Coordinates of C-alpha atoms in Angstrom, one line a residue:
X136 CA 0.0 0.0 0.0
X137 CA 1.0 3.8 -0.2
X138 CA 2.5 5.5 2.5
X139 CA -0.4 8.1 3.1
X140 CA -0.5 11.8 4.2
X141 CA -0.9 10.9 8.1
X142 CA 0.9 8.9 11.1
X143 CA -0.3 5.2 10.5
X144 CA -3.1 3.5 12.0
X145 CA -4.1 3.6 8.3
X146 CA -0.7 3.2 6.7
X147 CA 1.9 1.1 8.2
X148 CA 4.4 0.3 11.4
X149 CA 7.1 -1.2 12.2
X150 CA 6.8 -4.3 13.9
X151 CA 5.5 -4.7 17.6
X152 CA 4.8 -0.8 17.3
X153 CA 7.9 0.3 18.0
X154 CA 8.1 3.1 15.5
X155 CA 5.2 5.2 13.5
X156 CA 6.0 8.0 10.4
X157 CA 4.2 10.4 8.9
X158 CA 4.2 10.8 4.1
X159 CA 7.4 12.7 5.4
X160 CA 8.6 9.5 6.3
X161 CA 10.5 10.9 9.8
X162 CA 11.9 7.6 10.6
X163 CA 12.9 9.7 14.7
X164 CA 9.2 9.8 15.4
X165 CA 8.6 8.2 18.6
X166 CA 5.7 6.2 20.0
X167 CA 4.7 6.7 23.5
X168 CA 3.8 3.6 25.0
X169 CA 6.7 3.9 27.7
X170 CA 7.8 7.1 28.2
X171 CA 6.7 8.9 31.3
X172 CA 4.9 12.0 31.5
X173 CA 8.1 14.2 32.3
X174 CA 9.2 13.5 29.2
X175 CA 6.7 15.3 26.9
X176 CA 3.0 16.5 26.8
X177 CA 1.1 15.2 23.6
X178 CA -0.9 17.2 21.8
X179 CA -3.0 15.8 19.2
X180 CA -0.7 15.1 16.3
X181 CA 1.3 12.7 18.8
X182 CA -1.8 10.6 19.7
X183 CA -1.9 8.3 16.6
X184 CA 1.9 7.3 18.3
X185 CA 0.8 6.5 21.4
X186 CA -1.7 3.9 20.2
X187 CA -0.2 3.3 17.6
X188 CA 1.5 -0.5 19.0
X189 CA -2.2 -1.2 20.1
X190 CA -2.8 -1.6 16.4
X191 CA 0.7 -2.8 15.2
X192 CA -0.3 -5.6 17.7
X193 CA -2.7 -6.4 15.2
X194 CA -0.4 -7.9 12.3
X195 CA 1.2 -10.6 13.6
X196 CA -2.5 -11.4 15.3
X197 CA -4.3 -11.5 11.7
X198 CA -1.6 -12.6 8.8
X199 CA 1.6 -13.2 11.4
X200 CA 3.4 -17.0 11.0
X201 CA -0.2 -19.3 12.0
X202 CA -2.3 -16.7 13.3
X203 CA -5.9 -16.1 12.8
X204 CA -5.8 -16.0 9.0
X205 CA -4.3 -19.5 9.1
X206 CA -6.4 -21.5 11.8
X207 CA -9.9 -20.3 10.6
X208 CA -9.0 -21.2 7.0
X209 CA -6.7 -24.6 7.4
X210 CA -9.6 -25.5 9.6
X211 CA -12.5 -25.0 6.9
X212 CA -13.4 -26.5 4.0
X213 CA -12.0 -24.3 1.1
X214 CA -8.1 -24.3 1.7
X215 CA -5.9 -27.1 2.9
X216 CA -2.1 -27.3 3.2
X217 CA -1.0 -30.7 2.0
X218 CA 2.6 -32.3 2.0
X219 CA 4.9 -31.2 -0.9
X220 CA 7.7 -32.1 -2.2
X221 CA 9.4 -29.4 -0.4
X222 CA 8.1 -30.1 2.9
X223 CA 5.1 -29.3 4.8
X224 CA 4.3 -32.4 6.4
X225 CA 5.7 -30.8 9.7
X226 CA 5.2 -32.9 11.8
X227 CA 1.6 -33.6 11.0
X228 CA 0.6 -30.0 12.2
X229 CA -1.8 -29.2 9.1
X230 CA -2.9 -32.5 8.5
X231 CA -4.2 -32.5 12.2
X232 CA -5.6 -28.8 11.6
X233 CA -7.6 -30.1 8.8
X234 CA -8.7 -33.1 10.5
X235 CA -9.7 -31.5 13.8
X236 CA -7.7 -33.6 15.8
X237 CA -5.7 -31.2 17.3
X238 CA -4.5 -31.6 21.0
X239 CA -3.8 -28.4 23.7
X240 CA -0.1 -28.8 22.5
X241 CA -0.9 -27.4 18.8
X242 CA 0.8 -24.8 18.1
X243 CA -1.5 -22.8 15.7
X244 CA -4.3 -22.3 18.3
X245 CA -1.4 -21.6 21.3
X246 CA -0.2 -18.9 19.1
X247 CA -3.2 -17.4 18.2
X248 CA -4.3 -17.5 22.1
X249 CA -0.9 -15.5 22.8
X250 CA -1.5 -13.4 20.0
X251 CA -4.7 -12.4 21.3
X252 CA -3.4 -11.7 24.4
X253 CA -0.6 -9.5 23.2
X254 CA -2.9 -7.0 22.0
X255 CA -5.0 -7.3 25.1
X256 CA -1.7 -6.6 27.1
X257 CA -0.7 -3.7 24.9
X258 CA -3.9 -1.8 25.3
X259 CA -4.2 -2.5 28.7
X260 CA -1.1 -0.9 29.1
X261 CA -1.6 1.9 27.5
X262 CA -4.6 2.8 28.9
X263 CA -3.0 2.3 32.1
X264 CA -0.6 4.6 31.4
X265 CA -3.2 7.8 30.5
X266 CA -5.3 7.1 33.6
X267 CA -2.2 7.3 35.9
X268 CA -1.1 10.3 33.9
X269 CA 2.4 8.8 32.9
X270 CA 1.1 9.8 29.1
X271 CA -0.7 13.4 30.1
X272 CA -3.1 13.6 27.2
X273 CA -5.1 17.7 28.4
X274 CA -7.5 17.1 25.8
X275 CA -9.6 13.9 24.4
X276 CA -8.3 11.5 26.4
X277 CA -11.9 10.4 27.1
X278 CA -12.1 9.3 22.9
X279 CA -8.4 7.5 23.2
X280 CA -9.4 5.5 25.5
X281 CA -12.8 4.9 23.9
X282 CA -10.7 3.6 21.2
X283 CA -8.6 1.4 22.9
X284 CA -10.8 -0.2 24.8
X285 CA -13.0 -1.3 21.4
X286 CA -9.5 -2.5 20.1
X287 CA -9.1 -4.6 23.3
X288 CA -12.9 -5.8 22.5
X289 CA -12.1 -7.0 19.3
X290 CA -9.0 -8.6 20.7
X291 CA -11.4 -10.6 23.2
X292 CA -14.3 -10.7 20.1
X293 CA -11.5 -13.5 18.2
X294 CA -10.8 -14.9 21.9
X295 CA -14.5 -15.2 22.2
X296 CA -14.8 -16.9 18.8
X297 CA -12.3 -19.4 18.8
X298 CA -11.2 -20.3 22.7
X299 CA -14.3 -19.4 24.3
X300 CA -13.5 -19.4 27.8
X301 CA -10.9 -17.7 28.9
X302 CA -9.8 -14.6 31.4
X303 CA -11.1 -11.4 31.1
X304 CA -8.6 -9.3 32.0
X305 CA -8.7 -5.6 32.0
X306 CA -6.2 -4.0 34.3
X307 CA -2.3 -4.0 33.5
X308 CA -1.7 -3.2 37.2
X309 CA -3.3 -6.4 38.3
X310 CA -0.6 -8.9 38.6
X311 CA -2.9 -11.4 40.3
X312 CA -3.7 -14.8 38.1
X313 CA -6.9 -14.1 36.5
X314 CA -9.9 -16.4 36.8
X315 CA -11.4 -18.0 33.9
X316 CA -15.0 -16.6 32.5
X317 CA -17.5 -18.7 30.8
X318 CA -18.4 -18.3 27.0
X319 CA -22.2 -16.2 27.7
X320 CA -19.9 -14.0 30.3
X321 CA -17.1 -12.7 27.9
X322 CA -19.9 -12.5 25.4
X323 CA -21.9 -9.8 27.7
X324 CA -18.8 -8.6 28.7
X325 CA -17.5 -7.5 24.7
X326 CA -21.1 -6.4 24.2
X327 CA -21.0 -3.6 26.9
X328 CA -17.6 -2.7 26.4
X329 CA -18.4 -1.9 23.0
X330 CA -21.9 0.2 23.4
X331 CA -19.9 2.0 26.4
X332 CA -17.2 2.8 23.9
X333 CA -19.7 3.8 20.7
X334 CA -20.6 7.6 22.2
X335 CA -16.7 8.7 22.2
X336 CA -15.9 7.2 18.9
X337 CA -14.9 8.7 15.6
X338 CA -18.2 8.2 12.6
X339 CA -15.5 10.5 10.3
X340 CA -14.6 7.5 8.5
X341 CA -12.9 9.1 6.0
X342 CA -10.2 10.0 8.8
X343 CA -9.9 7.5 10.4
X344 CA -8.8 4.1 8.5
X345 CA -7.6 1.1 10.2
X346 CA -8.6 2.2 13.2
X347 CA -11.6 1.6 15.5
X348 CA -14.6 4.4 14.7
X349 CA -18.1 3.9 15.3
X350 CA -18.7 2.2 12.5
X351 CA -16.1 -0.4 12.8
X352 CA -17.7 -0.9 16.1
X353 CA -21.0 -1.2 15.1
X354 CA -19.9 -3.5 12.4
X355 CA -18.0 -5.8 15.5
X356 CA -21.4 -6.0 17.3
X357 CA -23.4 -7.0 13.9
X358 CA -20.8 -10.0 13.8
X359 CA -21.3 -10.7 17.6
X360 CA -25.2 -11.0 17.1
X361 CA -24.5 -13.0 13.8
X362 CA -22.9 -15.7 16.1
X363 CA -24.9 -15.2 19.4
X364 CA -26.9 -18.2 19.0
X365 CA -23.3 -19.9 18.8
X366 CA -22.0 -18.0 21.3
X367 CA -25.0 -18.2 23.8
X368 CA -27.1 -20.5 22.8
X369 CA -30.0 -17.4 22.1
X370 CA -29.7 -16.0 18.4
X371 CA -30.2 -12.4 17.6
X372 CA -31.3 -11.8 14.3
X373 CA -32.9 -8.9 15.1
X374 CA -30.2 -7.2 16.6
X375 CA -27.9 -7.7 13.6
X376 CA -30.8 -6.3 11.6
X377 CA -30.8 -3.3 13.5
X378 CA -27.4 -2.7 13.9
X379 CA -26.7 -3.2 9.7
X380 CA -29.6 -1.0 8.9
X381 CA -27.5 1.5 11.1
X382 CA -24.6 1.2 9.0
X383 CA -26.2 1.2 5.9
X384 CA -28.2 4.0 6.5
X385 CA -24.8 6.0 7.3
X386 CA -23.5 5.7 4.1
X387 CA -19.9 5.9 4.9
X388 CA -19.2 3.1 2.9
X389 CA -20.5 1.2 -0.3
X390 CA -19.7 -1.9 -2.9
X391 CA -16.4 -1.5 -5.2
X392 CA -18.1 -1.7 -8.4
X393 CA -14.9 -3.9 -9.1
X394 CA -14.5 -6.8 -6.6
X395 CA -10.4 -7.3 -7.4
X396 CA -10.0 -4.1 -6.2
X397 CA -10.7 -4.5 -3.1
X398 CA -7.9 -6.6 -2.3
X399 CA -5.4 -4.4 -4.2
X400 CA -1.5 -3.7 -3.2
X401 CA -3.0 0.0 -3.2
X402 CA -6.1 -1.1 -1.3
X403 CA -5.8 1.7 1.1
X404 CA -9.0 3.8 1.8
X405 CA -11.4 1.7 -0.4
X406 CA -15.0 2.8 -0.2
X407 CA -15.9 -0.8 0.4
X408 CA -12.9 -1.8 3.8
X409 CA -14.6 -0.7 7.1
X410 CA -11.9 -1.9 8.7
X411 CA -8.3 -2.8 7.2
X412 CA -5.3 -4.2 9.2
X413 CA -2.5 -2.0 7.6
X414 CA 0.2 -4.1 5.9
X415 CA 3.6 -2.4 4.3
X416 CA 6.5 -4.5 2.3
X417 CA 9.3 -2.6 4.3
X418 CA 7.5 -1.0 7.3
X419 CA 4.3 -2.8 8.6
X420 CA 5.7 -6.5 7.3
X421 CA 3.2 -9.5 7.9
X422 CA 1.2 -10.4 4.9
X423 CA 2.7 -13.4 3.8
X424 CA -0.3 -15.1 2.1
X425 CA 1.2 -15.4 -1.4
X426 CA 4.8 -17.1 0.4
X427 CA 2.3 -19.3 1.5
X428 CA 0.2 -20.4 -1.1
X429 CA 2.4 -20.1 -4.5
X430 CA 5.2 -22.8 -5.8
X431 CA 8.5 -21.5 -5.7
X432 CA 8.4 -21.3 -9.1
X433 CA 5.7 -18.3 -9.4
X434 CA 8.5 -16.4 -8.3
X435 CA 9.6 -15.7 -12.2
X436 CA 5.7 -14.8 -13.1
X437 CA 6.0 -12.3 -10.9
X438 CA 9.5 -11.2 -10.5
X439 CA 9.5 -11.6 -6.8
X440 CA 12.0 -10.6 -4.9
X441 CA 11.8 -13.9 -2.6
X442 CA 11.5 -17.3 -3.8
X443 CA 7.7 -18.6 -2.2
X444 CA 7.5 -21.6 0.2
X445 CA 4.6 -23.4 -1.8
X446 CA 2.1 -24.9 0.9
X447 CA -1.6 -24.5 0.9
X448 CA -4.3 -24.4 -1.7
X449 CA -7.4 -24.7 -2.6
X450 CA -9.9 -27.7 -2.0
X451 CA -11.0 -28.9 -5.1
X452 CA -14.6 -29.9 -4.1
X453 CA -15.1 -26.0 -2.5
X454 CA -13.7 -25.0 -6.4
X455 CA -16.2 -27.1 -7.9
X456 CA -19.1 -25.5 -6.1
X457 CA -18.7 -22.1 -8.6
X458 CA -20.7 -21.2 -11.0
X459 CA -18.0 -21.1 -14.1
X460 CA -18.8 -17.4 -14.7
X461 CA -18.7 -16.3 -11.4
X462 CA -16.0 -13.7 -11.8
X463 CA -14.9 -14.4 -8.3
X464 CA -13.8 -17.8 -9.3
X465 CA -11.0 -16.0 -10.8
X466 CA -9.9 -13.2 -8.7
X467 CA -9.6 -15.3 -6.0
X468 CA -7.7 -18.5 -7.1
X469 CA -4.5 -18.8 -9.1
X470 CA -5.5 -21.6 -11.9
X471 CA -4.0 -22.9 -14.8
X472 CA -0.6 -21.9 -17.2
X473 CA 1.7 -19.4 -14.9
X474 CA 3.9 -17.6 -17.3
X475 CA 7.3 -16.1 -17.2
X476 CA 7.2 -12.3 -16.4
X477 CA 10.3 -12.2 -19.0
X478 CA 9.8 -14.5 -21.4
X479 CA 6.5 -15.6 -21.7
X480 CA 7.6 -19.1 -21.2
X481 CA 5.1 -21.4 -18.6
X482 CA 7.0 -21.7 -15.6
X483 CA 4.4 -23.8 -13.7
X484 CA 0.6 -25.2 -14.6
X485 CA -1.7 -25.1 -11.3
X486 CA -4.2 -27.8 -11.8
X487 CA -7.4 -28.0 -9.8
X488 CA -6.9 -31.8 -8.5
X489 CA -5.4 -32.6 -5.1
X490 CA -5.1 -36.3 -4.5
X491 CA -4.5 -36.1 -0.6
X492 CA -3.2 -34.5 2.1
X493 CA -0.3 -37.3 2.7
X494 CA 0.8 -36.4 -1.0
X495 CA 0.6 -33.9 -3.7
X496 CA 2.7 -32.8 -6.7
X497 CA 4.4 -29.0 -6.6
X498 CA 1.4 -28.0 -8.9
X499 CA -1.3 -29.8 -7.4
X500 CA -4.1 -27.2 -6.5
X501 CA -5.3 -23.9 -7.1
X502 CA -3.7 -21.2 -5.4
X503 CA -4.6 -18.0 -3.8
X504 CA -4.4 -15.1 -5.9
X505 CA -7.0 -12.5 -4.1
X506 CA -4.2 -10.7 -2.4
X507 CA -2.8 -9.5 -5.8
X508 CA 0.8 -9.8 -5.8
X509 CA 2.5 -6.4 -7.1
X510 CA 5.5 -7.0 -9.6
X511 CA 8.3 -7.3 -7.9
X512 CA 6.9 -8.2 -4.7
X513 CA 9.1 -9.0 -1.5
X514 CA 8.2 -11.8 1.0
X515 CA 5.8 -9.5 2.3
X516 CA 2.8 -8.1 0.7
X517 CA 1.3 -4.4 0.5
X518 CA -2.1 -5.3 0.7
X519 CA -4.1 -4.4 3.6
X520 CA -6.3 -7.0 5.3
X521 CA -9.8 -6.4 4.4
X522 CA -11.3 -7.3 8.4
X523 CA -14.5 -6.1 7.8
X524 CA -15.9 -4.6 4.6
X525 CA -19.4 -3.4 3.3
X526 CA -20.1 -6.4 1.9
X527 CA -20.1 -8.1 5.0
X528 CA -22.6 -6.1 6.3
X529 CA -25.0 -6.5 3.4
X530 CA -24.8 -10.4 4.2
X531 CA -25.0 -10.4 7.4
X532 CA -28.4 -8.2 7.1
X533 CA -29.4 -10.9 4.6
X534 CA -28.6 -14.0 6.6
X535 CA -30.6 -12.3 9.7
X536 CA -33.5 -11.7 6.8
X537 CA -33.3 -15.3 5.7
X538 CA -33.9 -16.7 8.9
X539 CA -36.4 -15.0 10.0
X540 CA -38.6 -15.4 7.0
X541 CA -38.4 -12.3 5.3
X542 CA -36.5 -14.4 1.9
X543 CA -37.5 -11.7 -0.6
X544 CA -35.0 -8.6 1.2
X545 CA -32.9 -11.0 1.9
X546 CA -32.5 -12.1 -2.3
X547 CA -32.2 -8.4 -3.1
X548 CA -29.5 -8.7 -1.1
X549 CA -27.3 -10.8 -1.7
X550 CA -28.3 -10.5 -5.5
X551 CA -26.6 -7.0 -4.9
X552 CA -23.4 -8.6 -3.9
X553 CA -23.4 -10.7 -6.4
X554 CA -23.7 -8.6 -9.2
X555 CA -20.7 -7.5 -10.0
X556 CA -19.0 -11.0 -10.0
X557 CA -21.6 -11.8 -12.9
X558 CA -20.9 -8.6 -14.5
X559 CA -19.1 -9.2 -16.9
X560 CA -19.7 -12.5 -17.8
X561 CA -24.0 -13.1 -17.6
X562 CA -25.5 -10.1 -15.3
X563 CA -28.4 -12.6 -15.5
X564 CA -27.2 -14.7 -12.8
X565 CA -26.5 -12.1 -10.6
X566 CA -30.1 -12.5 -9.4
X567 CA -30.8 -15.6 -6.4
X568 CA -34.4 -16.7 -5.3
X569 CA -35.3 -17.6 -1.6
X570 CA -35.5 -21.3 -2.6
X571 CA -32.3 -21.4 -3.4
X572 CA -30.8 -19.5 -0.3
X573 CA -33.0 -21.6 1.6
X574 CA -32.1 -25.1 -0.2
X575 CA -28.9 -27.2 -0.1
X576 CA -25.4 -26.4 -0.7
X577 CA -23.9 -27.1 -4.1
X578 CA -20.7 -28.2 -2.4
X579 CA -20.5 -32.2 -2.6
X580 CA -19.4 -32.8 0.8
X581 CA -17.7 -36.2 0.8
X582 CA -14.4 -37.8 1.3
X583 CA -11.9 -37.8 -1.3
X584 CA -10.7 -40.2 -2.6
X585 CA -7.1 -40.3 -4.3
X586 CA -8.5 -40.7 -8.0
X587 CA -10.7 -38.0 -6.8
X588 CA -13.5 -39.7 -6.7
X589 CA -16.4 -38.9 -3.1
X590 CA -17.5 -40.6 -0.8
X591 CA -20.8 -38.2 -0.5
X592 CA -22.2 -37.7 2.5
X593 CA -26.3 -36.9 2.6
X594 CA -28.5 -34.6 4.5
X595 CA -29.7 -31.4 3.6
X596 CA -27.9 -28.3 5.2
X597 CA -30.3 -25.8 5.9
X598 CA -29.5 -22.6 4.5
X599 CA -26.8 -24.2 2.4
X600 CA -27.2 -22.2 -0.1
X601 CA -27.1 -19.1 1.5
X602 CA -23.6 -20.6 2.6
X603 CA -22.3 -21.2 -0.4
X604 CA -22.7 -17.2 -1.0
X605 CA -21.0 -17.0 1.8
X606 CA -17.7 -19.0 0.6
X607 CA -17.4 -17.6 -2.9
X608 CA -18.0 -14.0 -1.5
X609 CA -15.5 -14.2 1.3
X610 CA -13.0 -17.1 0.2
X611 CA -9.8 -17.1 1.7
X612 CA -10.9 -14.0 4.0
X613 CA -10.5 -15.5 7.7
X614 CA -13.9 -16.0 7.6
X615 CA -14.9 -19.7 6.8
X616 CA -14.0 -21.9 10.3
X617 CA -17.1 -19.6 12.0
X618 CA -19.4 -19.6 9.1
X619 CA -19.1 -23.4 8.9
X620 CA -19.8 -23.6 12.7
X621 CA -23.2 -21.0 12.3
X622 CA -24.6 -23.5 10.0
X623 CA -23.5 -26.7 11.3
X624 CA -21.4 -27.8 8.8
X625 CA -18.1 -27.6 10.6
X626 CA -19.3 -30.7 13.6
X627 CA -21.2 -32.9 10.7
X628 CA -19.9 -32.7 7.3
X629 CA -16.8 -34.2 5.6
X630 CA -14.5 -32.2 3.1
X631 CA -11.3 -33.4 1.3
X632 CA -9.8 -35.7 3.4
X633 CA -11.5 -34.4 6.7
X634 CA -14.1 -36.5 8.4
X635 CA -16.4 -35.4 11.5
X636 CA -15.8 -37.5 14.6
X637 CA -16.9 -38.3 17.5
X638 CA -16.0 -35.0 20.0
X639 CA -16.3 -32.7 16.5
X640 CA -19.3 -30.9 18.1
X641 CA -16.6 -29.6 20.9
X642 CA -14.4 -28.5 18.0
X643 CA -16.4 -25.1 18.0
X644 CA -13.6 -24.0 20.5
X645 CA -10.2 -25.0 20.3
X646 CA -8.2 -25.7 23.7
X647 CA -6.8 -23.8 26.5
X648 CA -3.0 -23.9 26.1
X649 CA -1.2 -26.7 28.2
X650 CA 1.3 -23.9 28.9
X651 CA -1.6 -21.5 30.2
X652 CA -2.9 -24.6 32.1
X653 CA 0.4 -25.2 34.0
X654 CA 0.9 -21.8 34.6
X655 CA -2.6 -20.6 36.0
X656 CA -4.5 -23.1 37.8
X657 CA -7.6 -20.7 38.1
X658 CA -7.9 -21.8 34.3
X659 CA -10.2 -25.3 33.4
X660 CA -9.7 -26.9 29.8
X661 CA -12.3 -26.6 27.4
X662 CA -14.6 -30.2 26.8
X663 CA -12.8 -33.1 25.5
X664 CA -9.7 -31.9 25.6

């Protein structure tokens, strides 16, 4: 992305926050998360610096080595990371991933607990730090800590999601062990910590990319209520209804009329991102999806600057569930002839099949191309994160609408979303019916079998096909682990080489850490663990 005109929380930082800059690019500007209040008084250009690790936190959280990124997608049903000739068996780590058999010793959950934590930690401390008046901020230090704290909230929204019940911990000063809260408590708790923050929150969205305004916050709650009935066991369509008709109604943001764009190396301030993580190649590094995904070899199509590590790709039942002129089919997945950026020459062929996850030729699989790789690329991309984005509020609104019987809104929906994919190719389509939303998935859930061949499962999933908009919409956006848990897919069905067993319903949550066990005994492991 471009460095723009402003201290980043919408540009980038150096890792862990230790350094912010300004389109002047003064590489001496400070951030203020330890210096003491002797040492300077911010005014209000300096406050972007003092939060600004609170959000650098964020990085390594979303796209960092196995964070979130990774576990909700090698979890799902779209991308798997299969051996290679080059590796990638490690030790049976995404193998287990993708067959839900991890134990409290895996490493991709443990990291993404501590990850969690980190940015907990960071803006605990700096909030600790304004209200003892070691940072001495004379005006609006009632709207930086408003800020924080709904950063901290959507640290404990992904805790929420994926470990359930953990400690809620809030004060830096508290050295005590915390005690463990339930799943319904940390869900209250995230609720009113976000409709506490909403009155001292930025709705300037135009000022205030990648970072936490109202309507970020509003858009956090909408995905809270989306899950509640996960979360809680009580859904909340209504809520989300009301909460999306809020944003909507706003108009701060609206649909790229081209879908590729939105995941652009110059993504920055696109109408459709409510809320980005920043990503830089030199200064906010992090997004490594394309090291990840593409054969060493698509190094010459794009005249990388780093040879790529070639692990995961797609599942070749989730690419057969596309409608062939689906535009998104393309944007999203790397397919076919890869040519040299010099000569022109093929320098690798993707093909769709995967034969196993034990196994696969250096071509085997479609790879992800939605993050578009600049020329000349470095081992890290420019391409800001797309968290939440307008579309995601449109479907969410729809969902709601869908299950509570109003089918017709819901269609206009979603047939909204779906237009420009169909676009270009047969605007026709763009245009759903309730039956279908309501009726089964197109995906052939099944085992695969080496030749290719699947063992189908049966049983309707209700809703399916409302969740197969779901997956072509927002492939290979961090977002597929909890959709497949909202409609029941995730504890039932089998995918690729994936089979549900007999704990999978207490899958929803992944472990406590065995290190956080042994080092806190106020903390109880999560079921059948």
């Amino acid at each position: 992305m471009k460095i723009i005109n402003k201290i980043v929380l919408g540009s980038a930082l150096l890792v862990g926050g230790s350094l912010a800059f300004q389109s002047c690019l003064n590489l001496d500007e400070e951030v203020y998360s330890e210096v003491l209040s002797e040492n300077f008084r911010p005014g209000e250009r300096d406050i972007p610096a003092i939060i600004a690790p609170v959000y650098g936190s964020l990085r390594a959280l979303m796209m960092g080595w196995q964070g979130h990124f990774d576990v909700q997608e090698e979890t799902g049903d779209a991308i798997v990371t299969p051996a290679r000739p080059n590796g990638w068996y490690d030790g049976g780590t995404y193998v287990r991933m993708h067959q839900h058999t991890w134990t409290p010793l895996q490493w991709q959950p443990t990291n993404l607990w501590n990850s969690s934590y980190r940015s907990v930690t960071t803006a605990n401390r700096v909030i600790a730090q304004i209200e003892d008046g070691q940072i001495s901020i004379e005006q609006g230090s009632e709207e930086v800590i408003a800020e924080l704290k709904a950063v901290r909230a959507f640290a404990y929204y992904l805790l929420l999601d994926n470990h359930g019940n953990v400690p809620i911990v809030t004060d830096f000063r508290d050295v005590s062990l915390p005690e463990q809260s339930d799943r319904t408590t940390l869900y209250n708790f995230i609720i009113e910590e976000i409709e506490a923050t909403l009155p001292n929150l930025s709705q300037d969205a135009g000022s205030t990319y990648g970072q936490m305004n109202y309507w970020v916050a509003k858009t956090l709650l909408a995905k809270i209520y989306l899950n509640a009935e996960v979360y809680t066991g009580t859904p909340q369509w209504q809520k989300v209804i009301e909460v999306c008709d809020e944003i909507i109604a706003g108009g701060a943001y609206s649909l790229d009329p081209v879908y590729a764009d939105v995941f652009h190396w110059e993504n920055q301030n696109n109408q459709e991102i409510i809320f980005a993580i920043p990503y830089h190649e030199i200064f906010g590094q992090g997004n490594t999806v394309h090291m990840k995904t593409l054969d060493p070899l698509s190094r010459f199509v794009y005249g990388m600057q780093a040879g790529p590590w070639g692990g995961n790709c797609a599942v070749p039942q989730f690419i057969d569930s596309y409608d062939p002129e689906d535009g998104r089919l393309y944007d999203t997945w790397i397919q076919g002839p890869q040519l040299h950026a010099s000569t022109g020459e093929v320098v690798i062929n993707y093909r769709k099949h995967v034969p196993s996850i034990a196994a696969t030729a250096s071509n085997d699989g479609y790879r992800i191309g939605k993050y578009q790789i600049k020329p000349g690329a470095t081992g890290s991309l420019d391409n800001d994160f797309p968290f939440f984005r307008y579309a995601d509020v449109l479907m969410m609104k729809a969902e709601a609408l869908l299950r509570t019987g109003n089918g017709a809104e819901a269609t206009s929906l979603v047939s909204e979303v779906r237009a420009r994919a169909f676009a270009n190719t047969n605007p026709a389509k763009a245009t759903v019916t309730a039956a279908v939303l309501e009726g089964n998935s197109r995906y052939q859930y099944g085992y695969q079998n080496p030749d290719g061949s699947i063992d189908l499962d049966t049983g309707v999933i209700p809703f399916g096909g409302f969740l197969d908009e779901l997956g072509w919409e927002f492939a290979a956006e961090a977002h597929r682990r909890q959709d497949l848990i909202r409609f029941g897919v995730f504890q039932t069905k089998s995918w690729f080489n994936h089979r549900p067993h007999a704990q999978a319903a207490n899958k929803i949550i992944f472990p406590i850490p065995e290190g956080e066990l042994n080092n806190n005994p106020n903390l109880t492991q999560n079921p059948s663990y």
